[in-house]
Tab-separated table of C-alpha atoms in Angstrom:
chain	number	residue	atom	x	y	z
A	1	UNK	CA	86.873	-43.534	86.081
A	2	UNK	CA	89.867	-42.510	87.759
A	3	UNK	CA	89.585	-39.284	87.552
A	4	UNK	CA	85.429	-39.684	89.496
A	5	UNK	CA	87.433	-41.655	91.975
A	6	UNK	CA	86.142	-45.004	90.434
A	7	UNK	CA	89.047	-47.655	91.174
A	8	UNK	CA	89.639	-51.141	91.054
A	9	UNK	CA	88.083	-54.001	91.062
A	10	UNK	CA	84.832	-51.719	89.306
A	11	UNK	CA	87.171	-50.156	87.159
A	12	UNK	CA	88.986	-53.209	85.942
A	13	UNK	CA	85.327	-54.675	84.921
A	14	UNK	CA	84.401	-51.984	83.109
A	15	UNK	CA	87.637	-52.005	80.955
A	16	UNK	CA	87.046	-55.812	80.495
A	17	UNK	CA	83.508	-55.006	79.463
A	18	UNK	CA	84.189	-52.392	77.258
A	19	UNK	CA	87.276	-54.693	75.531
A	20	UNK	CA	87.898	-56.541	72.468
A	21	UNK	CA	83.835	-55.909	70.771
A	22	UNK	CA	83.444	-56.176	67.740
A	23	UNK	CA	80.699	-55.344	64.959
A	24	UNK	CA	79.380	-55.657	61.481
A	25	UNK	CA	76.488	-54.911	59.584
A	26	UNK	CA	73.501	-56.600	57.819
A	27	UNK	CA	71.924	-55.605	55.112
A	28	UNK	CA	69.204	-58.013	53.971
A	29	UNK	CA	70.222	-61.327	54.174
A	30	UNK	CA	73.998	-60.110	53.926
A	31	UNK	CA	76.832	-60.106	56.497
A	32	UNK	CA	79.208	-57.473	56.273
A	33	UNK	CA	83.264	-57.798	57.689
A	34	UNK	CA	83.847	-57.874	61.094
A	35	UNK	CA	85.251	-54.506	62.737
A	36	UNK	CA	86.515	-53.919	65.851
A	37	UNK	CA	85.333	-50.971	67.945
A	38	UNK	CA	88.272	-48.885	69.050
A	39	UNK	CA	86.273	-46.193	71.124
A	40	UNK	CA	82.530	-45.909	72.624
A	41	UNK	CA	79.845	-48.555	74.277
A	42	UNK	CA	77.499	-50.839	73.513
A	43	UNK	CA	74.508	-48.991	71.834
A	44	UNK	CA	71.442	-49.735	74.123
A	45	UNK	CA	73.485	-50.731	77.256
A	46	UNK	CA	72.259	-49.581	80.282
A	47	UNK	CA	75.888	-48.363	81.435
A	48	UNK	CA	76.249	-46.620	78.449
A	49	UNK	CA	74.529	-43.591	79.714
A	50	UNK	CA	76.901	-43.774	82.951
A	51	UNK	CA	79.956	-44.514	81.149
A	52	UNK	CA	78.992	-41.258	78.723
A	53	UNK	CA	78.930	-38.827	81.882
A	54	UNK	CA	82.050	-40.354	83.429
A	55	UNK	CA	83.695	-39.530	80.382
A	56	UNK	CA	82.657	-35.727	80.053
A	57	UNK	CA	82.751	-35.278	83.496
A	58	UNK	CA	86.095	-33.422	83.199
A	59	UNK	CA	84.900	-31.073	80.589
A	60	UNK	CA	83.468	-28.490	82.743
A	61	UNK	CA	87.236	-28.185	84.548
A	62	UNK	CA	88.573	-26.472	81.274
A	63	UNK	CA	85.943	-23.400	81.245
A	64	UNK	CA	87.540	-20.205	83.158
A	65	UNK	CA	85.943	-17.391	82.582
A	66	UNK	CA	81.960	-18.847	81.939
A	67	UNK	CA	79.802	-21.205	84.341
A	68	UNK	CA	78.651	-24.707	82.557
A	69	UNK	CA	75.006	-26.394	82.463
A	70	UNK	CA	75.283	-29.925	81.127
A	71	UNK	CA	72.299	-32.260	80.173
A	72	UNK	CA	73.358	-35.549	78.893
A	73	UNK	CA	75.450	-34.412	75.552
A	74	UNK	CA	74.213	-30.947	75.728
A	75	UNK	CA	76.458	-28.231	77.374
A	76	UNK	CA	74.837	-24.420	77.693
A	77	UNK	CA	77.857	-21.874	78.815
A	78	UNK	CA	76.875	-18.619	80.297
A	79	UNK	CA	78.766	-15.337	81.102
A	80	UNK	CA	77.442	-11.991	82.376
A	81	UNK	CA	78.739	-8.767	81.814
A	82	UNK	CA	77.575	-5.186	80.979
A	83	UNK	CA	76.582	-3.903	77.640
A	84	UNK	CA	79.026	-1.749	77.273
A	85	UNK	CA	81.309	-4.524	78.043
A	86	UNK	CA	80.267	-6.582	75.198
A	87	UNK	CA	83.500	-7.178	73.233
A	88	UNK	CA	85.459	-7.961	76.318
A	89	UNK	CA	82.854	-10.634	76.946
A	90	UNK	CA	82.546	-11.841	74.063
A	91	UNK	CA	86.463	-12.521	73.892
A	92	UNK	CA	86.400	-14.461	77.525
A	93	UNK	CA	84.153	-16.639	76.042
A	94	UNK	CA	86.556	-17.151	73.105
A	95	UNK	CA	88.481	-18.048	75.047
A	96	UNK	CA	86.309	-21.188	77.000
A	97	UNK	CA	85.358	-21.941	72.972
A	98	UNK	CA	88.954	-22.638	72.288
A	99	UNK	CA	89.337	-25.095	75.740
A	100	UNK	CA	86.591	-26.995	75.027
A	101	UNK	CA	87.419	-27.035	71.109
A	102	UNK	CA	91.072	-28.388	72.708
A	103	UNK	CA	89.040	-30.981	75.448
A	104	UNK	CA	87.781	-32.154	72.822
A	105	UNK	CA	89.833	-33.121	70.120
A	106	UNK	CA	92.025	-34.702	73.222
A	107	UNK	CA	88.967	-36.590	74.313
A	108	UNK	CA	88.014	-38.022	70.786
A	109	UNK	CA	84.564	-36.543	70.918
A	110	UNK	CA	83.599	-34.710	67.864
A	111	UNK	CA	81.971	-31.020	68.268
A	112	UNK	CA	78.819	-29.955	66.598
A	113	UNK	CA	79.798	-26.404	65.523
A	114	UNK	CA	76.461	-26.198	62.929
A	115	UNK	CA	74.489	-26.669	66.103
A	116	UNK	CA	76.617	-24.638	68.261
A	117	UNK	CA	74.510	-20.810	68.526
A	118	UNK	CA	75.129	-17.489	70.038
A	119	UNK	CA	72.073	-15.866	72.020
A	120	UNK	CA	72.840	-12.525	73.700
A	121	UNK	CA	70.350	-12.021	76.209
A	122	UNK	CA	69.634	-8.801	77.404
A	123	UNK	CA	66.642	-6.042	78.207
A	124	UNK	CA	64.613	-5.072	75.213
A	125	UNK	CA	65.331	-1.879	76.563
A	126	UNK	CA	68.677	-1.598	76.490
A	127	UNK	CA	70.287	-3.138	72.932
A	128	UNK	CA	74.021	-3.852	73.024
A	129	UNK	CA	75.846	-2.511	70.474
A	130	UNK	CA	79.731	-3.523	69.611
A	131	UNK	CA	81.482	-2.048	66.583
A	132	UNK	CA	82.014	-4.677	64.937
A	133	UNK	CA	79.742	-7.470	65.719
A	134	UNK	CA	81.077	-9.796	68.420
A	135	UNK	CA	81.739	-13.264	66.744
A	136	UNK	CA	82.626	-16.558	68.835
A	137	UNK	CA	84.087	-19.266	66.213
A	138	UNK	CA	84.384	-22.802	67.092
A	139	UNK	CA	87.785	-23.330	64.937
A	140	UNK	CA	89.287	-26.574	64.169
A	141	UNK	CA	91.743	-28.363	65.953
A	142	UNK	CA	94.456	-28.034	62.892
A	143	UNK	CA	93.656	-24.076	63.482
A	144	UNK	CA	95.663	-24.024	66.728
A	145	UNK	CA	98.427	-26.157	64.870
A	146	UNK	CA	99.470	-23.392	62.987
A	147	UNK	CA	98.215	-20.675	65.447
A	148	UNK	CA	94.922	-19.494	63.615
A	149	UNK	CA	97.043	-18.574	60.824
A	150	UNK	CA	95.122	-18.530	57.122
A	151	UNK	CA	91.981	-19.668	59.261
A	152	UNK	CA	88.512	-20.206	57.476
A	153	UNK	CA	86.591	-21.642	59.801
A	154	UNK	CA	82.806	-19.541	60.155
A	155	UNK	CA	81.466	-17.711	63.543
A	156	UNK	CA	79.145	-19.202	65.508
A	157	UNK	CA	75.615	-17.823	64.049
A	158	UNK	CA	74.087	-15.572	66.241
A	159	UNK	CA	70.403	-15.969	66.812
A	160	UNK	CA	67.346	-14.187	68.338
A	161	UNK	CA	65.688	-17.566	69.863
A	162	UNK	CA	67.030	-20.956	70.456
A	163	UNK	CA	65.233	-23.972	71.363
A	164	UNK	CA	66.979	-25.644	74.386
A	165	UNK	CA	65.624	-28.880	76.022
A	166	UNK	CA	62.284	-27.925	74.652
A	167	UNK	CA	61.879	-24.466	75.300
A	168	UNK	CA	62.321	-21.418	73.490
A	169	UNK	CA	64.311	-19.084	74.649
A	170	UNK	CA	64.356	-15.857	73.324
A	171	UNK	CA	66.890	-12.742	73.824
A	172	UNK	CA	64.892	-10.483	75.819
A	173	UNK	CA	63.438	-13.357	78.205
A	174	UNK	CA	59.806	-12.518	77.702
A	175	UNK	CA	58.778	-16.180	76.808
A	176	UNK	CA	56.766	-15.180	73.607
A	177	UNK	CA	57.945	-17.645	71.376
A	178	UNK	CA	57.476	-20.017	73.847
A	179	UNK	CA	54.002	-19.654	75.036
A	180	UNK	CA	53.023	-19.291	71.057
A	181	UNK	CA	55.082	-22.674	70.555
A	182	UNK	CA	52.740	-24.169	73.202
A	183	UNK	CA	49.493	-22.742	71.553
A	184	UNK	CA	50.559	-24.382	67.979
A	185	UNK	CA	51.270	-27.938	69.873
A	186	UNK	CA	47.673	-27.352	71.738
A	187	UNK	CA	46.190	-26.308	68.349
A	188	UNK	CA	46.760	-29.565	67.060
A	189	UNK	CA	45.955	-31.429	69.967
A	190	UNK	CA	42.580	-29.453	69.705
A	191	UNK	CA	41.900	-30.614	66.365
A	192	UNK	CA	41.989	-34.514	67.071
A	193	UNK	CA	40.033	-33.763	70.406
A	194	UNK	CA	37.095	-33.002	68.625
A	195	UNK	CA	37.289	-35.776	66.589
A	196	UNK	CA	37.449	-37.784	69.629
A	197	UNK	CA	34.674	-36.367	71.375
A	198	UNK	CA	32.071	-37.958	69.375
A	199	UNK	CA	34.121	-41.494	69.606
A	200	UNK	CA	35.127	-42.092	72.916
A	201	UNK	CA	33.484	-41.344	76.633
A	202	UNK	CA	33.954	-38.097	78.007
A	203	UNK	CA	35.671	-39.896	81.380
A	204	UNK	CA	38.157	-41.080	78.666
A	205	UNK	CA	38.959	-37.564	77.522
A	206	UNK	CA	39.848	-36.522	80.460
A	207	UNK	CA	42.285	-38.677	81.042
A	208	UNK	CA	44.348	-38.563	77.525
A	209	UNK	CA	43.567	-34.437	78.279
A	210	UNK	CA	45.765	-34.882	81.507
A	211	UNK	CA	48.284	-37.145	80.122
A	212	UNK	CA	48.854	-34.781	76.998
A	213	UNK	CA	47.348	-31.113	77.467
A	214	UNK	CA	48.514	-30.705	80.940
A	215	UNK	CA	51.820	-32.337	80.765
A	216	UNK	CA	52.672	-30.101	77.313
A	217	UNK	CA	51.754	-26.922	79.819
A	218	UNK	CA	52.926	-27.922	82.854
A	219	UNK	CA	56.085	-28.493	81.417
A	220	UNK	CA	58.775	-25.764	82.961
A	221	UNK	CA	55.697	-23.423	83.786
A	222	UNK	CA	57.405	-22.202	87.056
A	223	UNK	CA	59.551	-20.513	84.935
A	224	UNK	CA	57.381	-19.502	81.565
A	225	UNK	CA	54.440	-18.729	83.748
A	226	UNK	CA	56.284	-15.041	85.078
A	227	UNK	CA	55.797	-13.957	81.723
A	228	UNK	CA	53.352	-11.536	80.604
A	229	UNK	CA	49.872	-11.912	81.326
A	230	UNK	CA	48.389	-11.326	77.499
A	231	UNK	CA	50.842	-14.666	76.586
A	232	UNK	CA	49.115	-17.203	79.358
A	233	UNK	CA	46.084	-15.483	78.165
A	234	UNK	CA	46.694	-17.257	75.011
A	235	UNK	CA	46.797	-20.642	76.921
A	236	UNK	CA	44.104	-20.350	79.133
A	237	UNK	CA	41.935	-19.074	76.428
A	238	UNK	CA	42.957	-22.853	74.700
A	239	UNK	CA	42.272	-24.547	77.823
A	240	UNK	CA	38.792	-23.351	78.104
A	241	UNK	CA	38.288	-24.626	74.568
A	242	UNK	CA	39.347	-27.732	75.388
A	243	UNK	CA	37.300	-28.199	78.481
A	244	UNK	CA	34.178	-27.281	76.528
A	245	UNK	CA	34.992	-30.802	75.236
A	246	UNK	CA	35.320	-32.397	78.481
A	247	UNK	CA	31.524	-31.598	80.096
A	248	UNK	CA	29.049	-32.355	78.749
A	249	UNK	CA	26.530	-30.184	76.192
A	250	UNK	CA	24.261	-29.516	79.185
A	251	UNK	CA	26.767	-28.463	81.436
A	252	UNK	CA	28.308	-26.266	78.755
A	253	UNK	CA	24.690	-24.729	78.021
A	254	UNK	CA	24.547	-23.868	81.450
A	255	UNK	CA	27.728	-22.212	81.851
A	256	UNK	CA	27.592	-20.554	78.280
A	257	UNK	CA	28.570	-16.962	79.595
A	258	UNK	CA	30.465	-18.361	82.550
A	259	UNK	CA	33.268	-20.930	80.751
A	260	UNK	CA	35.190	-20.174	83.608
A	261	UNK	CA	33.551	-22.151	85.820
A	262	UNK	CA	34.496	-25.300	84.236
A	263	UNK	CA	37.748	-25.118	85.548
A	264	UNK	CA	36.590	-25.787	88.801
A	265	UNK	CA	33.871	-28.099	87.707
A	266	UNK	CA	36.747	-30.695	85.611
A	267	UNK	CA	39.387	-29.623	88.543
A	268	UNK	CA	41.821	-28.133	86.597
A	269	UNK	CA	43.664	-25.532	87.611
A	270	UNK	CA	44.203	-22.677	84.607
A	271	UNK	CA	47.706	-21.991	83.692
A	272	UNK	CA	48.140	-18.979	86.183
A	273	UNK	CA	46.802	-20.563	89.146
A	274	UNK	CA	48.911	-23.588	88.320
A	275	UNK	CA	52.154	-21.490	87.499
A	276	UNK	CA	52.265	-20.731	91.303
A	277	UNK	CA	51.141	-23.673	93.009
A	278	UNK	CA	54.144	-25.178	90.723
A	279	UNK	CA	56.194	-22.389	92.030
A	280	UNK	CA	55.389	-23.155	95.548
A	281	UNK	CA	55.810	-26.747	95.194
A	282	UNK	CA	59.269	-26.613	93.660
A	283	UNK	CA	60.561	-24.474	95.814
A	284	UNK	CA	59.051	-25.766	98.902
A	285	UNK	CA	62.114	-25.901	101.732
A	286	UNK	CA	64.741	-24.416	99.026
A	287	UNK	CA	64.483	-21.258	100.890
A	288	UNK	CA	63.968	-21.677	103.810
A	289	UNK	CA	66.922	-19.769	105.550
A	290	UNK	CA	66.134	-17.103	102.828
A	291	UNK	CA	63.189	-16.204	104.445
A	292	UNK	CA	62.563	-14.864	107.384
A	293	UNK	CA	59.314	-13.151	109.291
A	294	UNK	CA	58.080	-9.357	109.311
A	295	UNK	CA	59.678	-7.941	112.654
A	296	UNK	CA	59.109	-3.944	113.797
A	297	UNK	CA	59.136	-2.532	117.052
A	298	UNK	CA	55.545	-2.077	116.978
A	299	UNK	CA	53.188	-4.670	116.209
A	300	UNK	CA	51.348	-4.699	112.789
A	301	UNK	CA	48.765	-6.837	111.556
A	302	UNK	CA	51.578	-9.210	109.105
A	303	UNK	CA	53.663	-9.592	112.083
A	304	UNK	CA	50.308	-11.061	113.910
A	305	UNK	CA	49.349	-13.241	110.946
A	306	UNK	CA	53.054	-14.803	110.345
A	307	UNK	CA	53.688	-13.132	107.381
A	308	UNK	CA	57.526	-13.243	105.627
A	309	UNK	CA	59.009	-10.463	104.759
A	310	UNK	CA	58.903	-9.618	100.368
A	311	UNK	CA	62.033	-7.829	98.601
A	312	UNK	CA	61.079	-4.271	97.511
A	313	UNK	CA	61.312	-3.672	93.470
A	314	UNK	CA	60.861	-1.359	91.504
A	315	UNK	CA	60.413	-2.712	88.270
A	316	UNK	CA	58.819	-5.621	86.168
A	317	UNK	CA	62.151	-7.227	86.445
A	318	UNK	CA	62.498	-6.728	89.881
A	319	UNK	CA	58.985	-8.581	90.542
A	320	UNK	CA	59.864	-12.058	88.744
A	321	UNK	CA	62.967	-12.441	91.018
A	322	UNK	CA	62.835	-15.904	93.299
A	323	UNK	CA	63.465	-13.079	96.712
A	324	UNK	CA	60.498	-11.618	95.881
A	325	UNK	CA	57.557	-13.924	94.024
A	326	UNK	CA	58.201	-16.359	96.654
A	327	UNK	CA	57.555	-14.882	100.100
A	328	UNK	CA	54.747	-12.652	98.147
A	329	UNK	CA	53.139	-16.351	97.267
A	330	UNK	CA	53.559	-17.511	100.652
A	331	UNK	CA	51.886	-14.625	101.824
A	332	UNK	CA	48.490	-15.155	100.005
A	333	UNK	CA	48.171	-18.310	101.895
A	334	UNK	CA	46.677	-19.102	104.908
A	335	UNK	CA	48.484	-19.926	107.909
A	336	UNK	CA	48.364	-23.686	107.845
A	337	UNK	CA	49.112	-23.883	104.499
A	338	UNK	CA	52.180	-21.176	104.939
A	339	UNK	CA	53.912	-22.953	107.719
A	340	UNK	CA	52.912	-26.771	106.334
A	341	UNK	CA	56.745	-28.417	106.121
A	342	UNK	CA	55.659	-31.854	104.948
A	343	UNK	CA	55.875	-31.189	101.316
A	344	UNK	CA	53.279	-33.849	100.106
A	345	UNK	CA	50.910	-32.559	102.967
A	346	UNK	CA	51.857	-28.739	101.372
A	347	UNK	CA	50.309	-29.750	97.810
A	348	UNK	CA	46.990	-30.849	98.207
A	349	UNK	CA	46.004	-28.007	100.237
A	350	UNK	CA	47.333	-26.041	98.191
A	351	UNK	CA	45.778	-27.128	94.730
A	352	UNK	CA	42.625	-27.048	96.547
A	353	UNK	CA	42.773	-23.686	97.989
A	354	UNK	CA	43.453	-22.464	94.083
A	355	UNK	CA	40.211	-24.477	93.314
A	356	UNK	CA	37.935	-22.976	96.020
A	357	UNK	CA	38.973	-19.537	96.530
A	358	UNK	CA	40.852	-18.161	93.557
A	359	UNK	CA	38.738	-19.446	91.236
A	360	UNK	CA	35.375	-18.648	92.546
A	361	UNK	CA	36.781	-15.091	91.660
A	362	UNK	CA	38.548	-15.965	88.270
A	363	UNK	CA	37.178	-14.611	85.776
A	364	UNK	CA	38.950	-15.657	82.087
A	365	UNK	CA	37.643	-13.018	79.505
A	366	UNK	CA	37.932	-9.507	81.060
């Protein structure tokens, strides 16, 4: 607590608090001995969470060479470098392995080296090679006792996708794995929805259809939604089954060859639309001194109309970069929406601009 600049009299309660406990277990109608806790806090307190972070807050200090993402006991290390630069990168982050291997034992917390994994992301173009393969090992402490002499302790295991705070990530970035992830979880959910639709009120559906189906996809879609078209194909193609379940059968009759429509009928955006209106909405005055407006020495019709001005790529890449996607958004819009910098006056606009005029020209099976 010191070290976050927490002093007395705070800090003095929380050592009193955290002082002299003591436990035992029951099993049954037996009473085991009384221990006493040497380190940690009260499982279930609501300072334990707080306590946990001031604790590891001085973890990230140790790293040199890569740049730390924390979330709660989770900690995601990243370094860049070139292909052809593999081995020397793969020995800097050694390197950050070792300090936090040394944090720490120093720091009584134990680390999970069986959950510990090596992704090496990079274009599926472009395949780094390193003779022989780079291998990061989380050794024990006693290793640096005796200098990594005799040491057995096994590399990290070096995967093609990882699951991290409920996404899959895989090497190339292309969000496959993820968006089929998401069609296996709506799968299921598809399966009990029909049951359902025979058992409870359509009004009813809709709302355990929002609380479940939307919240599964809208989960981190500003960032899955840039990937390729055929895998939110694969989503939206789920979506309209599950709003065939949410009209009724004379509705659905009507629109038989037109299931699009329904979209705009329930008022659900599909998941492109709603990839960029969550786009627009996260990053609504984030970048604001990023953009700026078209300016020539002529006039031209974007300089008339308020339009910002879009980075210039040249590949897919290129095109799913924050520089560009943004002001190229921004740009669709119309004026009052564009320059709107209330952000809760920004999103219903928005979501019904999607509704009126994109999807009146959305058409779901090509």
């Amino acid at each position: 607590m010191k070290e976050c600049g927490v002093d007395e009299p705070l800090s003095q309660w929380f050592s009193d608090y955290l002082t002299a406990r003591s436990y035992r277990v029951k099993v049954g109608s037996t009473l085991g001995d009384e221990r006493g806790v040497r380190c940690g806090v009260p499982q279930g307190s609501g300072c334990g969470p707080v306590c946990y972070l001031l604790h590891v807050d001085s973890l990230c200090g140790v790293l040199r060479h890569c740049s730390p993402h924390m979330f709660a006991d989770d900690l995601c290390v990243l370094r860049a470098g070139a292909a052809a630069d593999l081995a020397d990168t793969c020995r800097a982050v050694q390197q950050d392995v070792d300090a936090v291997v040394r944090w720490s034992h120093d720091n009584g917390i134990v680390l999970n080296s069986d959950k510990t994994k090596l992704l090496i992301l990079h274009s599926p173009y472009l395949n780094p090679s390193c003779s022989p393969e780079p291998t990061i090992v989380t050794h024990d402490f006693s290793c640096f006792h005796n200098s990594l002499f005799s040491c057995q302790c096994k590399p990290i295991e070096r995967v093609k996708c990882i699951t991290y705070l409920g996404m899959r990530i895989d090497e190339n970035f292309s969000w496959s794995s993820h968006t089929d992830y998401i069609c296996s979880k709506l799968r299921v959910l598809l399966v009990r929805f029909y049951h359902l639709r025979y058992r409870v009120p359509i009004s009813t559906l809709k709302r355990i259809y929002n609380s479940l189906v939307e919240s599964i996809i809208g989960y981190s879609l500003d960032c899955y939604g840039l990937t390729f078209k055929s895998n939110i194909e694969k989503i939206e193609k789920l979506q309209t089954r599950f709003l065939k379940l949410l009209v009724s059968n004379k509705t659905k009759n009507k629109y038989k060859n037109d299931y699009y429509k329904l979209f705009k009928i329930c008022k659900i955006l599909p998941a492109t639309l709603r990839h960029k209106y969550l786009f627009l909405v996260r990053q609504h005055g984030n970048q604001e001194s990023n953009l700026y407006q078209m300016s020539h020495n002529h006039g031209t019709r974007s300089i008339a109309a308020g339009k910002y001005a879009a980075l210039r790529v040249s590949n897919y890449y290129g095109d799913r970069l924050i520089e560009k996607r943004l002001p190229y958004l921004l740009n669709t819009l119309p004026v009052t929406i564009r320059q709107e910098k209330n952000k809760n006056k920004f999103k219903r606009p928005l979501f019904q601009h999607y509704l009126n005029t994109y999807l009146s020209n959305f058409c779901l099976y090509k």
